[in-house]
Structures are given as structure tokens and as C-alpha cells.
Coordinates of C-alpha atoms and ligand atoms in Angstrom, one line a residue:
M1 CA -15.5 -4.1 -15.0
L2 CA -12.7 -4.8 -17.5
V3 CA -13.4 -6.7 -20.6
I4 CA -11.9 -10.1 -19.6
V5 CA -11.5 -11.3 -23.2
A6 CA -9.4 -8.2 -24.0
L7 CA -7.3 -8.8 -20.9
L8 CA -6.6 -12.4 -21.8
C9 CA -5.7 -11.4 -25.4
A10 CA -3.3 -8.8 -24.1
V11 CA -1.6 -11.2 -21.7
A12 CA -1.0 -13.5 -24.6
M13 CA 0.3 -10.8 -26.8
I14 CA 2.7 -9.0 -24.5
P15 CA 5.7 -11.2 -23.5
G16 CA 6.3 -11.1 -19.8
T17 CA 3.1 -9.4 -18.9
A18 CA 2.2 -12.2 -16.5
R19 CA 5.3 -11.3 -14.5
A20 CA 4.9 -7.6 -14.6
D21 CA 3.7 -5.7 -11.5
N22 CA 2.8 -2.4 -13.1
P23 CA 0.1 -1.2 -13.3
I24 CA -0.6 -1.8 -9.6
V25 CA -4.3 -2.6 -10.1
Q26 CA -5.7 -4.8 -12.9
T27 CA -9.2 -5.4 -11.7
I28 CA -10.4 -1.8 -12.6
Y29 CA -9.0 1.3 -14.1
T30 CA -7.4 3.7 -11.6
A31 CA -6.1 7.2 -11.8
D32 CA -4.6 10.1 -9.9
P33 CA -2.5 8.2 -7.2
A34 CA -2.1 9.7 -3.7
P35 CA 0.0 7.5 -1.5
L36 CA 0.2 7.8 2.3
V37 CA 2.5 6.0 4.6
H38 CA 0.9 5.1 8.0
N39 CA 2.0 2.5 10.6
G40 CA 4.3 0.7 8.3
R41 CA 1.9 0.3 5.4
V42 CA 1.4 2.3 2.2
Y43 CA -2.2 3.4 1.6
L44 CA -2.9 4.3 -2.0
Y45 CA -5.8 6.6 -2.7
T46 CA -7.0 6.7 -6.3
G47 CA -9.7 7.7 -8.6
H48 CA -11.7 5.1 -10.6
D49 CA -12.1 5.6 -14.4
E50 CA -15.3 3.9 -15.5
D51 CA -14.9 1.2 -18.2
G52 CA -15.3 2.6 -21.7
S53 CA -15.1 6.2 -20.6
T54 CA -14.8 8.9 -23.2
Y55 CA -14.4 11.7 -20.6
F56 CA -13.2 11.8 -16.9
T57 CA -16.3 9.9 -15.9
M58 CA -15.4 9.2 -12.2
K59 CA -18.0 8.5 -9.5
E60 CA -15.9 7.2 -6.6
W61 CA -12.5 7.0 -5.1
R62 CA -10.7 3.7 -4.1
V63 CA -8.2 2.7 -1.5
W64 CA -5.5 0.0 -1.7
S65 CA -2.7 -0.8 0.7
S66 CA 0.6 -2.7 0.8
A67 CA 3.3 -3.6 3.3
D68 CA 5.8 -4.7 0.5
M69 CA 5.1 -2.4 -2.5
V70 CA 4.1 -5.3 -4.7
N71 CA 1.2 -7.2 -3.1
W72 CA -1.7 -4.7 -2.9
T73 CA -4.9 -5.2 -0.9
D74 CA -8.1 -3.9 -2.3
H75 CA -10.1 -1.9 0.3
G76 CA -12.9 -1.0 -2.0
S77 CA -14.5 2.4 -2.3
P78 CA -14.9 4.2 1.1
M79 CA -15.8 7.6 -0.5
S80 CA -17.8 8.7 -3.6
V81 CA -19.5 11.7 -5.1
A82 CA -22.5 10.6 -3.1
T83 CA -20.6 11.2 0.2
F84 CA -20.9 14.9 -0.6
S85 CA -24.6 15.8 -0.7
W86 CA -23.8 19.1 -2.4
A87 CA -21.8 17.5 -5.2
S88 CA -23.1 16.2 -8.5
A89 CA -20.2 14.6 -10.3
D90 CA -16.4 14.3 -11.0
A91 CA -14.6 12.3 -8.3
W92 CA -11.2 13.7 -9.5
A93 CA -7.7 13.9 -8.1
G94 CA -7.3 14.2 -4.3
Q95 CA -5.0 13.5 -1.5
A96 CA -5.4 11.9 2.0
V97 CA -3.4 13.0 5.0
Y98 CA -3.2 11.9 8.6
R99 CA -3.4 14.3 11.6
N100 CA -4.3 13.7 15.3
G101 CA -5.8 10.3 14.9
R102 CA -7.9 11.2 11.8
F103 CA -7.5 10.8 8.1
Y104 CA -8.6 13.8 5.9
W105 CA -9.2 13.2 2.2
Y106 CA -9.3 16.4 0.1
V107 CA -10.9 16.0 -3.3
P108 CA -12.2 18.1 -6.2
V109 CA -15.9 17.5 -7.1
K110 CA -18.5 19.5 -9.1
D111 CA -20.6 21.7 -6.8
R112 CA -24.2 21.1 -7.9
A113 CA -25.4 24.6 -7.0
S114 CA -22.8 26.6 -8.9
G115 CA -21.7 24.0 -11.5
Q116 CA -18.2 24.9 -10.5
M117 CA -15.4 22.5 -9.4
A118 CA -14.9 22.8 -5.6
I119 CA -12.7 21.1 -3.0
G120 CA -14.5 18.9 -0.5
V121 CA -12.9 17.1 2.5
G122 CA -13.8 13.6 3.8
V123 CA -12.8 12.4 7.3
S124 CA -12.4 9.0 8.9
N125 CA -10.8 7.4 11.9
S126 CA -9.3 4.7 9.6
P127 CA -7.1 4.9 6.6
T128 CA -9.5 2.7 4.7
G129 CA -12.6 4.6 5.7
P130 CA -15.5 4.8 5.5
F131 CA -15.1 8.6 5.0
T132 CA -17.9 11.1 5.7
D133 CA -18.2 14.7 4.6
A134 CA -16.3 16.6 7.3
I135 CA -18.2 19.9 6.9
G136 CA -21.2 19.4 4.6
R137 CA -20.1 22.0 2.1
P138 CA -17.1 22.8 -0.1
L139 CA -14.0 23.8 1.9
V140 CA -13.0 26.1 -1.0
R141 CA -14.7 26.8 -4.3
N142 CA -13.2 28.7 -7.2
G143 CA -13.7 26.4 -10.1
E144 CA -10.2 24.8 -9.8
I145 CA -9.1 21.3 -9.0
D146 CA -6.5 18.8 -7.7
P147 CA -5.8 19.5 -4.0
T148 CA -2.6 18.5 -2.2
V149 CA -2.1 19.0 1.5
F150 CA 1.2 19.4 3.2
I151 CA 1.8 19.7 7.0
D152 CA 5.1 21.6 7.8
D153 CA 7.4 20.7 10.7
D154 CA 5.9 23.6 12.7
G155 CA 2.4 22.1 12.4
Q156 CA 1.1 24.6 9.9
A157 CA -0.9 22.8 7.2
Y158 CA -1.2 24.1 3.6
L159 CA -3.8 23.3 1.0
Y160 CA -2.5 23.8 -2.6
W161 CA -4.6 23.3 -5.7
G162 CA -5.4 24.6 -9.2
N163 CA -5.8 24.4 -12.9
P164 CA -5.2 26.8 -14.7
N165 CA -3.9 28.7 -11.7
L166 CA -2.1 27.6 -8.6
W167 CA -3.4 28.5 -5.2
Y168 CA -2.6 27.9 -1.5
V169 CA -4.4 28.6 1.7
R170 CA -3.3 28.0 5.3
L171 CA -5.4 25.3 6.9
N172 CA -6.2 25.5 10.6
A173 CA -5.1 22.7 13.0
D174 CA -8.6 21.2 12.7
M175 CA -7.8 20.5 9.0
I176 CA -11.3 21.4 7.9
S177 CA -11.2 25.2 8.0
Y178 CA -8.6 27.8 7.0
S179 CA -7.2 31.2 8.0
G180 CA -6.8 34.1 5.5
S181 CA -7.8 34.0 1.9
P182 CA -6.8 31.6 -0.8
T183 CA -3.6 33.1 -2.4
Q184 CA -2.5 32.7 -5.9
I185 CA 1.1 31.5 -6.4
P186 CA 2.7 33.6 -9.2
L187 CA 3.1 31.3 -12.2
T188 CA 6.4 32.7 -13.5
T189 CA 8.6 31.0 -16.0
A190 CA 11.5 31.0 -13.5
G191 CA 9.2 29.2 -11.1
F192 CA 7.4 26.8 -13.3
G193 CA 9.3 26.7 -16.7
T194 CA 8.4 28.0 -20.1
R195 CA 5.6 26.6 -22.2
T196 CA 5.6 27.4 -25.9
G197 CA 2.6 27.7 -28.3
N198 CA 0.0 28.7 -25.7
P199 CA 0.2 32.4 -24.9
S200 CA -2.6 32.1 -22.4
R201 CA -0.5 29.6 -20.4
P202 CA 3.1 30.8 -20.5
T203 CA 4.4 28.4 -17.9
L204 CA 4.6 24.6 -17.8
Y205 CA 2.3 24.3 -14.7
E206 CA -0.9 22.5 -15.7
E207 CA -2.5 20.7 -12.7
G208 CA -2.0 17.9 -10.1
P209 CA 0.4 19.6 -7.6
W210 CA 2.1 17.3 -5.0
V211 CA 3.8 19.4 -2.3
Y212 CA 6.2 18.0 0.3
K213 CA 9.4 18.8 2.2
R214 CA 12.6 16.8 2.2
N215 CA 15.9 17.8 4.0
G216 CA 14.6 21.3 4.5
L217 CA 13.7 21.8 0.8
Y218 CA 10.1 22.2 -0.4
Y219 CA 9.1 20.3 -3.5
N220 CA 6.1 20.9 -5.8
V221 CA 5.9 18.0 -8.3
F222 CA 3.1 18.7 -10.9
A223 CA 1.6 17.7 -14.2
A224 CA 3.2 19.9 -16.8
R225 CA 2.0 21.2 -20.2
C226 CA -1.1 19.9 -21.9
C227 CA -1.4 17.8 -23.8
S228 CA 0.1 15.3 -23.5
E229 CA 1.4 16.1 -20.0
F230 CA 4.7 15.2 -18.5
I231 CA 5.7 15.4 -14.8
A232 CA 7.9 18.3 -13.8
Y233 CA 8.9 19.9 -10.5
S234 CA 9.9 23.1 -8.7
T235 CA 11.6 23.7 -5.4
A236 CA 11.5 26.5 -2.8
P237 CA 13.1 27.5 0.4
G238 CA 9.7 27.8 2.1
P239 CA 6.1 26.5 1.7
T240 CA 4.9 29.5 -0.1
G241 CA 7.9 30.0 -2.4
P242 CA 9.6 31.5 -4.2
W243 CA 9.5 28.5 -6.5
T244 CA 12.4 27.6 -8.9
Y245 CA 11.7 25.3 -11.9
R246 CA 13.9 22.2 -11.7
G247 CA 12.9 20.2 -14.8
T248 CA 11.4 16.9 -15.8
V249 CA 10.6 14.0 -13.4
M250 CA 8.8 11.8 -15.9
P251 CA 8.7 12.5 -19.6
T252 CA 5.5 12.2 -21.6
Q253 CA 5.0 8.4 -21.9
G254 CA 2.4 5.7 -21.5
S255 CA -0.7 6.4 -23.8
S256 CA -2.6 8.7 -21.4
F257 CA -2.6 12.4 -22.2
T258 CA -2.7 13.2 -18.5
N259 CA -0.3 12.1 -15.8
H260 CA -0.4 12.7 -12.0
P261 CA 2.4 12.5 -9.4
G262 CA 2.5 11.1 -5.9
I263 CA 5.7 10.7 -3.9
I264 CA 6.6 9.0 -0.6
D265 CA 9.5 7.6 1.3
F266 CA 8.8 4.1 2.7
N267 CA 11.0 1.6 4.5
G268 CA 14.2 3.5 3.4
G269 CA 13.3 3.9 -0.3
S270 CA 11.7 6.6 -2.3
Y271 CA 8.7 5.9 -4.6
F272 CA 7.1 7.7 -7.5
F273 CA 3.5 6.9 -8.3
Y274 CA 1.9 8.0 -11.6
H275 CA -0.8 6.9 -14.1
N276 CA -0.8 5.7 -17.7
G277 CA -3.0 3.8 -20.1
A278 CA -1.2 0.5 -19.9
L279 CA -4.0 -1.9 -19.2
P280 CA -5.9 -3.4 -22.2
G281 CA -8.5 -0.9 -23.3
G282 CA -6.4 1.8 -21.5
G283 CA -6.1 5.4 -22.7
G284 CA -6.7 9.0 -21.6
F285 CA -9.9 8.2 -19.9
T286 CA -9.2 4.6 -18.9
R287 CA -6.0 5.0 -16.9
S288 CA -4.0 2.9 -14.4
V289 CA -1.8 3.7 -11.5
A290 CA 1.8 2.5 -11.4
V291 CA 4.9 3.0 -9.3
E292 CA 8.6 3.2 -9.6
K293 CA 11.3 3.2 -6.9
F294 CA 13.9 5.9 -7.3
A295 CA 16.8 7.6 -5.4
Y296 CA 17.2 11.3 -5.0
N297 CA 20.5 12.7 -6.3
A298 CA 23.0 13.8 -3.6
D299 CA 22.0 17.4 -4.1
G300 CA 18.3 16.6 -3.6
T301 CA 17.3 16.8 -7.2
I302 CA 15.0 14.2 -8.6
P303 CA 16.3 11.9 -11.4
T304 CA 14.4 11.3 -14.6
I305 CA 12.1 8.4 -13.9
N306 CA 10.7 6.3 -16.8
M307 CA 7.6 4.1 -16.8
T308 CA 8.2 0.4 -16.5
T309 CA 6.1 -2.7 -16.5
T310 CA 8.3 -4.2 -13.7
G311 CA 7.4 -1.7 -11.0
A312 CA 9.1 -1.5 -7.6
P313 CA 11.1 -4.3 -6.0
Q314 CA 9.4 -6.2 -3.1
V315 CA 10.1 -5.0 0.4
G316 CA 10.6 -8.3 2.4
T317 CA 8.4 -11.2 1.8
L318 CA 4.7 -12.2 2.3
N319 CA 3.9 -14.6 5.2
P320 CA 1.5 -17.4 4.1
Y321 CA 1.1 -18.7 7.6
V322 CA -1.1 -15.8 8.7
R323 CA -4.5 -15.0 7.2
Q324 CA -4.2 -13.2 3.9
E325 CA -7.0 -11.5 2.0
A326 CA -7.8 -13.0 -1.3
E327 CA -7.9 -9.5 -2.7
T328 CA -4.1 -9.0 -1.9
I329 CA -2.8 -9.2 -5.4
A330 CA 0.5 -8.6 -7.2
W331 CA -1.0 -9.4 -10.6
E332 CA -4.2 -11.0 -11.8
S333 CA -6.0 -12.1 -14.9
G334 CA -9.8 -12.2 -15.2
V335 CA -11.0 -11.7 -11.7
E336 CA -12.7 -8.8 -10.0
T337 CA -13.5 -7.8 -6.4
E338 CA -16.6 -6.8 -4.5
P339 CA -17.6 -6.0 -0.9
S340 CA -17.8 -9.2 1.2
S341 CA -20.6 -10.1 3.6
E342 CA -17.8 -11.1 6.0
G343 CA -16.3 -7.6 5.9
G344 CA -13.7 -6.1 3.6
M345 CA -13.6 -7.3 0.0
N346 CA -13.6 -10.7 -1.7
V347 CA -12.4 -11.9 -5.1
G348 CA -15.2 -12.9 -7.5
W349 CA -16.2 -13.3 -11.1
I350 CA -13.7 -16.2 -11.2
E351 CA -13.8 -18.2 -14.4
N352 CA -11.9 -21.2 -15.7
G353 CA -8.2 -20.2 -16.3
D354 CA -8.3 -17.0 -14.3
Y355 CA -5.4 -16.5 -11.9
I356 CA -4.0 -14.3 -9.1
K357 CA -0.3 -14.0 -8.5
V358 CA 1.0 -13.2 -5.0
K359 CA 4.6 -12.2 -5.1
G360 CA 7.5 -13.4 -2.8
V361 CA 5.7 -15.8 -0.5
A362 CA 8.0 -17.2 2.2
F363 CA 7.1 -20.8 2.8
G364 CA 10.3 -21.4 4.8
A365 CA 10.7 -25.1 5.8
G366 CA 7.5 -26.1 4.1
A367 CA 3.7 -25.9 4.1
T368 CA 1.5 -28.9 4.6
S369 CA -2.0 -27.6 4.0
F370 CA -3.9 -24.7 2.6
S371 CA -7.2 -23.3 3.6
A372 CA -9.5 -20.8 1.8
R373 CA -12.7 -19.1 2.7
V374 CA -15.0 -19.7 -0.3
A375 CA -18.5 -19.3 -1.6
S376 CA -20.3 -20.5 -4.7
A377 CA -23.8 -20.2 -6.0
T378 CA -23.0 -22.7 -8.8
G379 CA -21.0 -25.9 -8.7
G380 CA -17.7 -24.5 -7.5
G381 CA -14.4 -25.5 -9.0
R382 CA -10.8 -25.9 -8.0
I383 CA -8.0 -23.7 -6.7
E384 CA -4.6 -24.9 -8.0
L385 CA -1.7 -23.8 -6.0
R386 CA 1.3 -23.2 -8.3
L387 CA 4.8 -21.8 -7.7
G388 CA 6.7 -19.6 -10.1
G389 CA 4.2 -19.3 -12.8
V390 CA 0.5 -19.8 -13.7
N391 CA 1.6 -23.2 -15.1
G392 CA 4.4 -23.6 -12.6
T393 CA 4.9 -26.4 -10.1
L394 CA 1.6 -27.7 -8.7
V395 CA 1.9 -28.0 -4.9
G396 CA -1.8 -28.5 -4.0
T397 CA -5.3 -28.4 -5.4
C398 CA -8.3 -27.4 -3.3
T399 CA -11.8 -28.4 -4.5
V400 CA -14.5 -25.7 -3.9
P401 CA -18.1 -27.0 -3.6
G402 CA -21.3 -25.2 -4.3
T403 CA -22.3 -23.5 -1.1
G404 CA -25.7 -22.2 -2.1
G405 CA -24.8 -18.6 -2.6
W406 CA -22.1 -16.2 -3.7
Q407 CA -21.9 -14.9 -0.1
T408 CA -22.6 -18.2 1.7
W409 CA -19.1 -18.9 3.0
T410 CA -17.3 -22.1 4.0
T411 CA -13.7 -23.0 4.6
V412 CA -12.0 -25.6 2.4
T413 CA -8.7 -27.3 3.2
C414 CA -6.4 -29.4 1.1
P415 CA -2.9 -30.9 1.5
V416 CA 0.2 -29.2 0.2
T417 CA 3.6 -30.8 -0.7
G418 CA 6.7 -29.2 -2.1
A419 CA 6.1 -25.6 -1.0
T420 CA 9.4 -24.6 0.6
G421 CA 11.5 -21.5 0.4
T422 CA 10.3 -18.2 -1.2
H423 CA 8.3 -18.2 -4.4
D424 CA 5.7 -16.3 -6.4
L425 CA 2.4 -18.1 -5.6
Y426 CA -0.2 -18.4 -8.3
F427 CA -3.8 -19.3 -7.5
K428 CA -5.0 -20.8 -10.8
Y429 CA -8.8 -21.2 -10.8
T430 CA -10.2 -24.1 -12.8
G431 CA -13.7 -25.6 -13.4
G432 CA -16.5 -25.6 -15.8
G433 CA -18.2 -22.7 -17.6
G434 CA -19.4 -19.4 -16.1
N435 CA -18.5 -18.0 -12.7
L436 CA -17.1 -20.7 -10.4
F437 CA -16.8 -19.3 -6.9
N438 CA -15.7 -16.4 -4.7
V439 CA -12.7 -16.3 -2.3
N440 CA -12.5 -14.1 0.8
W441 CA -9.2 -15.2 2.4
W442 CA -6.6 -17.9 2.5
Q443 CA -3.9 -19.3 4.8
F444 CA -1.3 -22.1 4.7
T445 CA -0.3 -24.2 7.7
G446 CA 2.9 -26.3 8.1
G447 CA 4.4 -29.5 9.4
T448 CA 4.3 -28.4 13.1
G449 CA 0.6 -27.8 13.1
T450 CA 1.2 -24.1 13.7
G451 CA 2.2 -23.4 10.1
G452 CA 5.9 -24.0 9.2
N453 CA 6.1 -21.4 11.9
L454 CA 7.3 -22.8 15.3
L455 CA 6.1 -19.7 17.1
T456 CA 2.8 -19.7 18.8
N457 CA 0.7 -16.7 17.9
G458 CA 3.3 -15.5 15.5
D459 CA 0.9 -13.0 14.0
M460 CA 0.2 -11.5 17.4
E461 CA -3.6 -11.7 16.7
S462 CA -4.3 -13.7 19.9
G463 CA -3.0 -11.0 22.3
T464 CA 0.1 -11.9 24.3
T465 CA -0.6 -15.7 24.1
G466 CA 2.7 -17.6 23.8
W467 CA 4.8 -14.5 24.4
G468 CA 6.6 -13.1 27.5
A469 CA 9.1 -10.4 28.4
S470 CA 12.6 -10.6 29.8
G471 CA 12.1 -7.4 31.7
G472 CA 9.8 -4.5 30.9
T473 CA 6.0 -4.7 30.2
L474 CA 4.5 -6.6 27.3
S475 CA 1.2 -5.4 25.9
S476 CA -1.1 -6.4 23.0
V477 CA -2.0 -3.3 21.0
T478 CA -4.1 -2.3 18.0
S479 CA -1.8 0.4 16.8
P480 CA 0.7 0.4 15.3
V481 CA 0.3 -3.0 13.6
H482 CA 2.2 -4.4 10.7
G483 CA -0.5 -6.8 9.5
G484 CA -3.9 -7.9 10.9
A485 CA -5.4 -6.1 13.8
R486 CA -2.9 -6.5 16.7
A487 CA 0.8 -6.3 17.5
L488 CA 2.8 -6.5 20.7
T489 CA 4.8 -3.7 22.4
I490 CA 7.3 -3.8 25.1
T491 CA 7.8 -0.8 27.2
G492 CA 9.7 0.1 30.4
R493 CA 12.8 -1.7 29.4
T494 CA 15.8 -1.1 31.7
A495 CA 18.4 -3.1 29.7
S496 CA 19.1 -3.8 26.0
W497 CA 18.5 -7.5 26.5
N498 CA 14.9 -6.8 27.8
G499 CA 12.8 -8.1 25.0
T500 CA 9.9 -10.1 23.8
T501 CA 10.4 -13.9 24.4
Q502 CA 8.9 -17.2 23.5
D503 CA 9.8 -20.7 24.7
V504 CA 10.5 -23.0 21.8
T505 CA 12.3 -25.8 23.7
A506 CA 9.9 -28.6 22.6
K507 CA 9.9 -27.6 19.0
L508 CA 13.6 -27.6 18.0
T509 CA 15.5 -30.3 16.0
N510 CA 19.2 -30.5 16.7
G511 CA 21.3 -29.6 13.7
K512 CA 18.4 -28.1 11.7
S513 CA 18.5 -24.8 9.8
Y514 CA 15.8 -22.3 10.8
T515 CA 14.7 -19.1 9.0
T516 CA 13.5 -16.1 11.1
S517 CA 11.3 -13.2 10.1
V518 CA 10.0 -10.7 12.5
W519 CA 8.8 -7.1 11.9
V520 CA 9.9 -4.5 14.4
R521 CA 9.2 -0.9 15.0
S522 CA 10.7 1.3 17.7
Q523 CA 8.7 3.7 19.8
S524 CA 11.6 6.2 19.9
G525 CA 15.1 6.5 18.6
T526 CA 16.7 4.2 16.1
P527 CA 18.0 1.2 18.0
S528 CA 19.5 -1.9 16.4
A529 CA 17.2 -4.8 16.9
K530 CA 18.0 -8.5 16.5
A531 CA 16.4 -11.9 17.0
T532 CA 18.4 -14.3 19.2
L533 CA 18.0 -17.9 20.3
A534 CA 19.1 -18.6 23.9
V535 CA 19.9 -22.3 24.1
T536 CA 20.6 -24.1 27.4
A537 CA 21.9 -27.6 27.2
D538 CA 23.7 -29.6 30.0
G539 CA 23.7 -26.5 32.2
T540 CA 25.4 -24.2 29.6
T541 CA 23.6 -21.4 27.8
G542 CA 24.7 -20.2 24.3
Y543 CA 23.3 -17.3 22.4
L544 CA 22.7 -17.9 18.6
P545 CA 22.1 -14.8 16.4
L546 CA 19.0 -15.6 14.3
T547 CA 19.1 -12.3 12.3
P548 CA 21.7 -9.6 11.9
A549 CA 21.3 -6.5 14.1
T550 CA 19.2 -4.1 12.0
T551 CA 18.4 -0.5 12.6
V552 CA 14.7 0.1 13.3
N553 CA 12.8 3.3 13.6
S554 CA 9.5 4.7 14.8
G555 CA 8.4 5.8 11.3
G556 CA 7.7 2.3 9.9
W557 CA 8.2 -1.4 10.3
T558 CA 11.5 -3.1 9.6
E559 CA 11.8 -6.8 8.9
L560 CA 14.6 -8.7 10.8
T561 CA 15.3 -11.8 8.8
G562 CA 18.0 -14.4 8.7
T563 CA 18.8 -18.2 8.6
A564 CA 20.8 -20.0 11.3
T565 CA 21.6 -23.6 12.1
V566 CA 20.6 -24.6 15.7
S567 CA 22.7 -27.3 17.4
W568 CA 23.6 -28.2 20.9
S569 CA 25.5 -30.9 22.8
G570 CA 24.0 -32.9 25.6
T571 CA 20.4 -32.5 26.9
L572 CA 18.4 -29.5 25.8
T573 CA 16.6 -28.0 28.8
R574 CA 15.5 -24.6 27.4
A575 CA 15.4 -22.7 24.2
T576 CA 14.1 -19.1 24.1
F577 CA 13.4 -17.0 21.0
Y578 CA 14.1 -13.3 21.8
V579 CA 13.8 -10.0 20.1
E580 CA 16.0 -7.5 21.8
T581 CA 18.3 -4.5 20.9
T582 CA 22.0 -4.3 20.9
A583 CA 22.0 -1.1 23.0
G584 CA 19.6 1.3 24.6
I585 CA 16.2 0.9 26.3
D586 CA 13.8 2.3 23.7
G587 CA 10.4 0.6 23.7
F588 CA 9.5 -1.3 20.6
S589 CA 6.7 -3.3 18.8
I590 CA 6.9 -6.6 17.1
D591 CA 4.5 -8.2 14.7
D592 CA 4.2 -11.1 12.2
A593 CA 7.0 -13.2 13.5
S594 CA 8.0 -16.6 12.1
F595 CA 10.7 -19.1 13.0
Q596 CA 10.6 -22.2 10.9
Ligands
LIG601 O1 -8.8 12.5 -13.1 C1 -9.4 13.7 -13.5 C2 -8.4 14.7 -13.7 O2 -7.5 14.3 -14.7 C3 -7.5 15.0 -12.5 O3 -8.2 15.8 -11.6 C4 -6.4 15.7 -13.2 O4 -5.2 15.8 -12.4 C5 -6.2 14.7 -14.4 O5 -5.4 13.6 -14.0

């Protein structure tokens, strides 16, 4: 638990803090980021520095996820030291990877029997866990830490780890056993740079390796020199070297004497995750994970990346007309999270004046009401809905009653006026003294009764309801999904115009401007996808582009978005919303569509 008074003071002292998005998490201290892209979301695996720590006092790991790089959902702690019956302490820096339908999370922990650090491996069918001990014993144990796992194009997986040395071993395809013996990577100055003033550690390599491959080049990004550390990297023509030192990625910055890298590509951008001591009370043992967007140089080298309080730009927008978890947060002040009796997490420990910012919320043509799932063991309070700032335009106020318990849930609804377009949404919580209420989820609706969204079942959570196919086969699926638990796929297309359709004839207003957002992912290839409105009036059909044609791929979700004015002459007899491709017959998925 963070000291709320300190947090409020710091917000007051640091201009612009309320708008910052770094560090990513403000509810607790987090460290040792390990991002993983899966089905169009970024899952962020971290450690958890306990409040007031004076050492790396870490008992559990945590998981967060985001579809837009700025609003992060708290998935709680699906793995802890207690997951490993043979471990006694030190939930330190690990990495999770996906293979054959399972998620494997490699972590260093202290082996109770030997007192040595060892590498354990957790396994789960879900990126958010829960994780169980995959083998009931250490995978490897040599007193060293910080595993990273990389799966090469030929399917061979490698586990690397080490401090003070650097090791690798070839993992078997089951990901929980290995072939051969752990091998030491020679720490030469050519490979890992020159450290001065420490004869026992002549190279810069310290700990925290992060190994990956890009355009045929192998990268090892690592925490360099101690202490304070900076982030450096080496490259190699193969997974086992020989490594060549390439220089600094992130200079020593940010009031934590350690740092820790994690790098991904997501939705066409590259992102560098790290940690620092930027939260109030932060420092070397009370760290926080942050992220910056960057671009590789043309020759594949990594530019110097500096820490910012701004963080990465938002990818797309957030849809308020589908259920959103209350613990999806861009920035908050004063609140915490806890496991909810309704599943997942809820926001709690809300006091008068606390707030949550959700960034880039696309209200479109306008919201008319707001609902929230709430519980209160006291007298409740109010949720003020404000745009653009914690004291920004008030568009609605929901009163939360006492419900008789902190996990006794009810849904409250209140009217909303003036919420149009895209804004940062602030939930400002007000009331009397002490803890006011908890919030599990929220959702806006709009003037049409289906949310500003004209589409029926726009979040695809109700199967194929409302949707059809203009050729091919339409199915409701649980993977891949963009948000929620279901999406739609269309397969067996025989023409580029075969797509997902919905009749919106009764819902259109002549001459009105409509904004479209729909997330698309191909099953193969990189087709250009687009949303189109087919409008038939007085026997003539016209085709109105609702979004530009946009390249989509099978590695993640892409948002098609655009604004178009819909008009016709005569009597409208049919209007159909389509998602199709400009060419080709690749199958594709759609999710979280709005037309408003
Ligand atoms: O978080 C504990 C240790 O601190 C990690 O294992 C190291 O990489 C350093 O960040």
C-alpha cells in the first residue's frame, strides 16, 4: 500500500504529474518489467516491491495488460513465492513466454534447501494465470538470477540468465526441461564492454538480460555496471554469439540504482520498458515500471532512450460503450486494487478527492448514461464524471449507496450530458470521511439505447447476434479477442467483398456524420481491410467508405477508424455496415466495433 498522503503531496508539488502516464502503475511499487504481446494485447509481468522496503523484499509477481499502451488493467498476482513449495523468498526478475497454448513464466527465487538462487518455471493456460509450478523443483540452480527466454525461428528455445556470469541452456520443446548443460557465455570486453574500477568484473554486463531477434540479428539488452546501473546492449549473428558490445540504450537515470529492460514490438511500434524510483517514496527498493516508445535506427541499432513522465502515446482510443474494468487505469491518485468476489480485481480504498484517469475515451456522438458496479460497507459517496482533468467539465454524477459490504455489489446508473468526441475521462470520487465505496466495472450508454453505438452487439460478446456474412462463414470465437471474451471471425471467403455485415437501416439519420471504429485482425497475409456502408435508396445502391483501407495482419489487432457523412436521396430501403478487404480472401476477425 502506498502512503496516500505522500502521493497527494507529490501530485501537488510536481507540475503536470496529473497528466503523466509514467510510471505505468501507481497503486503499488513494481519492478523488473517483462512485456509479452499476445492476441493484440500487451501483457506486462512485473515484480512487486513491498512498501517501505530496504532490500529487494519481493513476495509475489503481478500482471497488467493494455490494448493501447496507456490504459493498463490490473490482473492482480497470479504467481508468488508460495507457488513454488521449494522456494523461501525473493520473487525477482523473470519473463513469461507463450508456446503451444500455454504461458511459461521463468523466475528467480531462493531455493530453501540450498539457500541459493534458482530458476523456477510457472505454467498457465491464460496470460493472466493463475500459474502453477510446472515441475515442482528448480529448472536450473546455480545461485544466479534473472532468466530471459527466447524462441528462435527454428523452434529452438533458449534460457539465458546470470549475475555475475551469463549462462544459456537449450530448452526442450516442452519448455520445462533442457538438453545439454548450462553453458557460460564468455564475458569479453568486445562482447559486453569495458567496466573500470572493478577488476573482478571487467565487463559491463551485470544482470537482467533480455534476448530477442529482429531482422535476423540477435539482441541481448542488459543492466550494465553496478551501481548505479544503466541499460546497454550487445548483438550477435546467432543465439549463442559471438556477442559484440553496441553501447548504451538508457543512461543511468531515475533514482533507482538498478534498472531492468524489456522490449517488444506492438501494433507497428517498438517499446522499451524499464524501472525507476519515480513514485513518491520511490528509490532503489521501491521501484516503478515505465515505458517509452522508440524507433530502431535504419541499421538496426537502438537509439539512446531517456526516461520521461509522459510515457508512450496511445494506440487508438478506449470504447466507453463496452464494459470496462474499474482497474483499467492510465493514472490514479489515492486508490488501490484488490481481488473482487465477482472475479478479476476491483478498485477500493477510495476516499474523498481520489481519482482515476482513463485516457483517450471515444464518446463519439454522445453518451446519455453511465453505469457502475459498486459496493460499500459504509454510506457510499459519489462518482463525478469529468472530462479533460480532475476538475474538468462535469458530465454526470452517480450516487453510490451503502450496500452492506465491501463485496456486496449493485449497479448504479446516472444521466450523462455533454460527453461527445474523445477525451481523457476522470472519475473523481467524493463523499464524507474514510473509505467510501469500491468499483468493479463501468460502462456508458448513448442516445440510441445501445450506447452512442448504432451497432447491435458491437463488442461481439453476445455471439453472432446482430451480425451476418456476405459470403463465407461467420463464427463467434474466444481467441483471438481484442477486448472482453469473444470476437467474430469470417472464414471461407471467396471474394474480397465477403465480409461481416450488420443491417443499420432503421438507425440512420440523413445528412448526419458518423464515426466508425472497428478492430480487425487477419488470419493470414496482410490484407487491406476497410469498413463500408452500402446504402440503397430509390432502388440505387451507393457504397460509402467509412474508414480508409488499412493494412491488417495476423500478429495483432488493427483499428479501422474514420468519420463520414451519410446521406441519400429518396426513400432509404437498406443500409448495411460491412467490414471487407480491398483484395484477397484471407479470413479475418473483428471485435469492438462502434458506428455512432
Ligand atoms: O528485483 C530484484 C533484482 O533487482 C532483479 O532480479 C534484478 O534484475 C534487479 O532489478
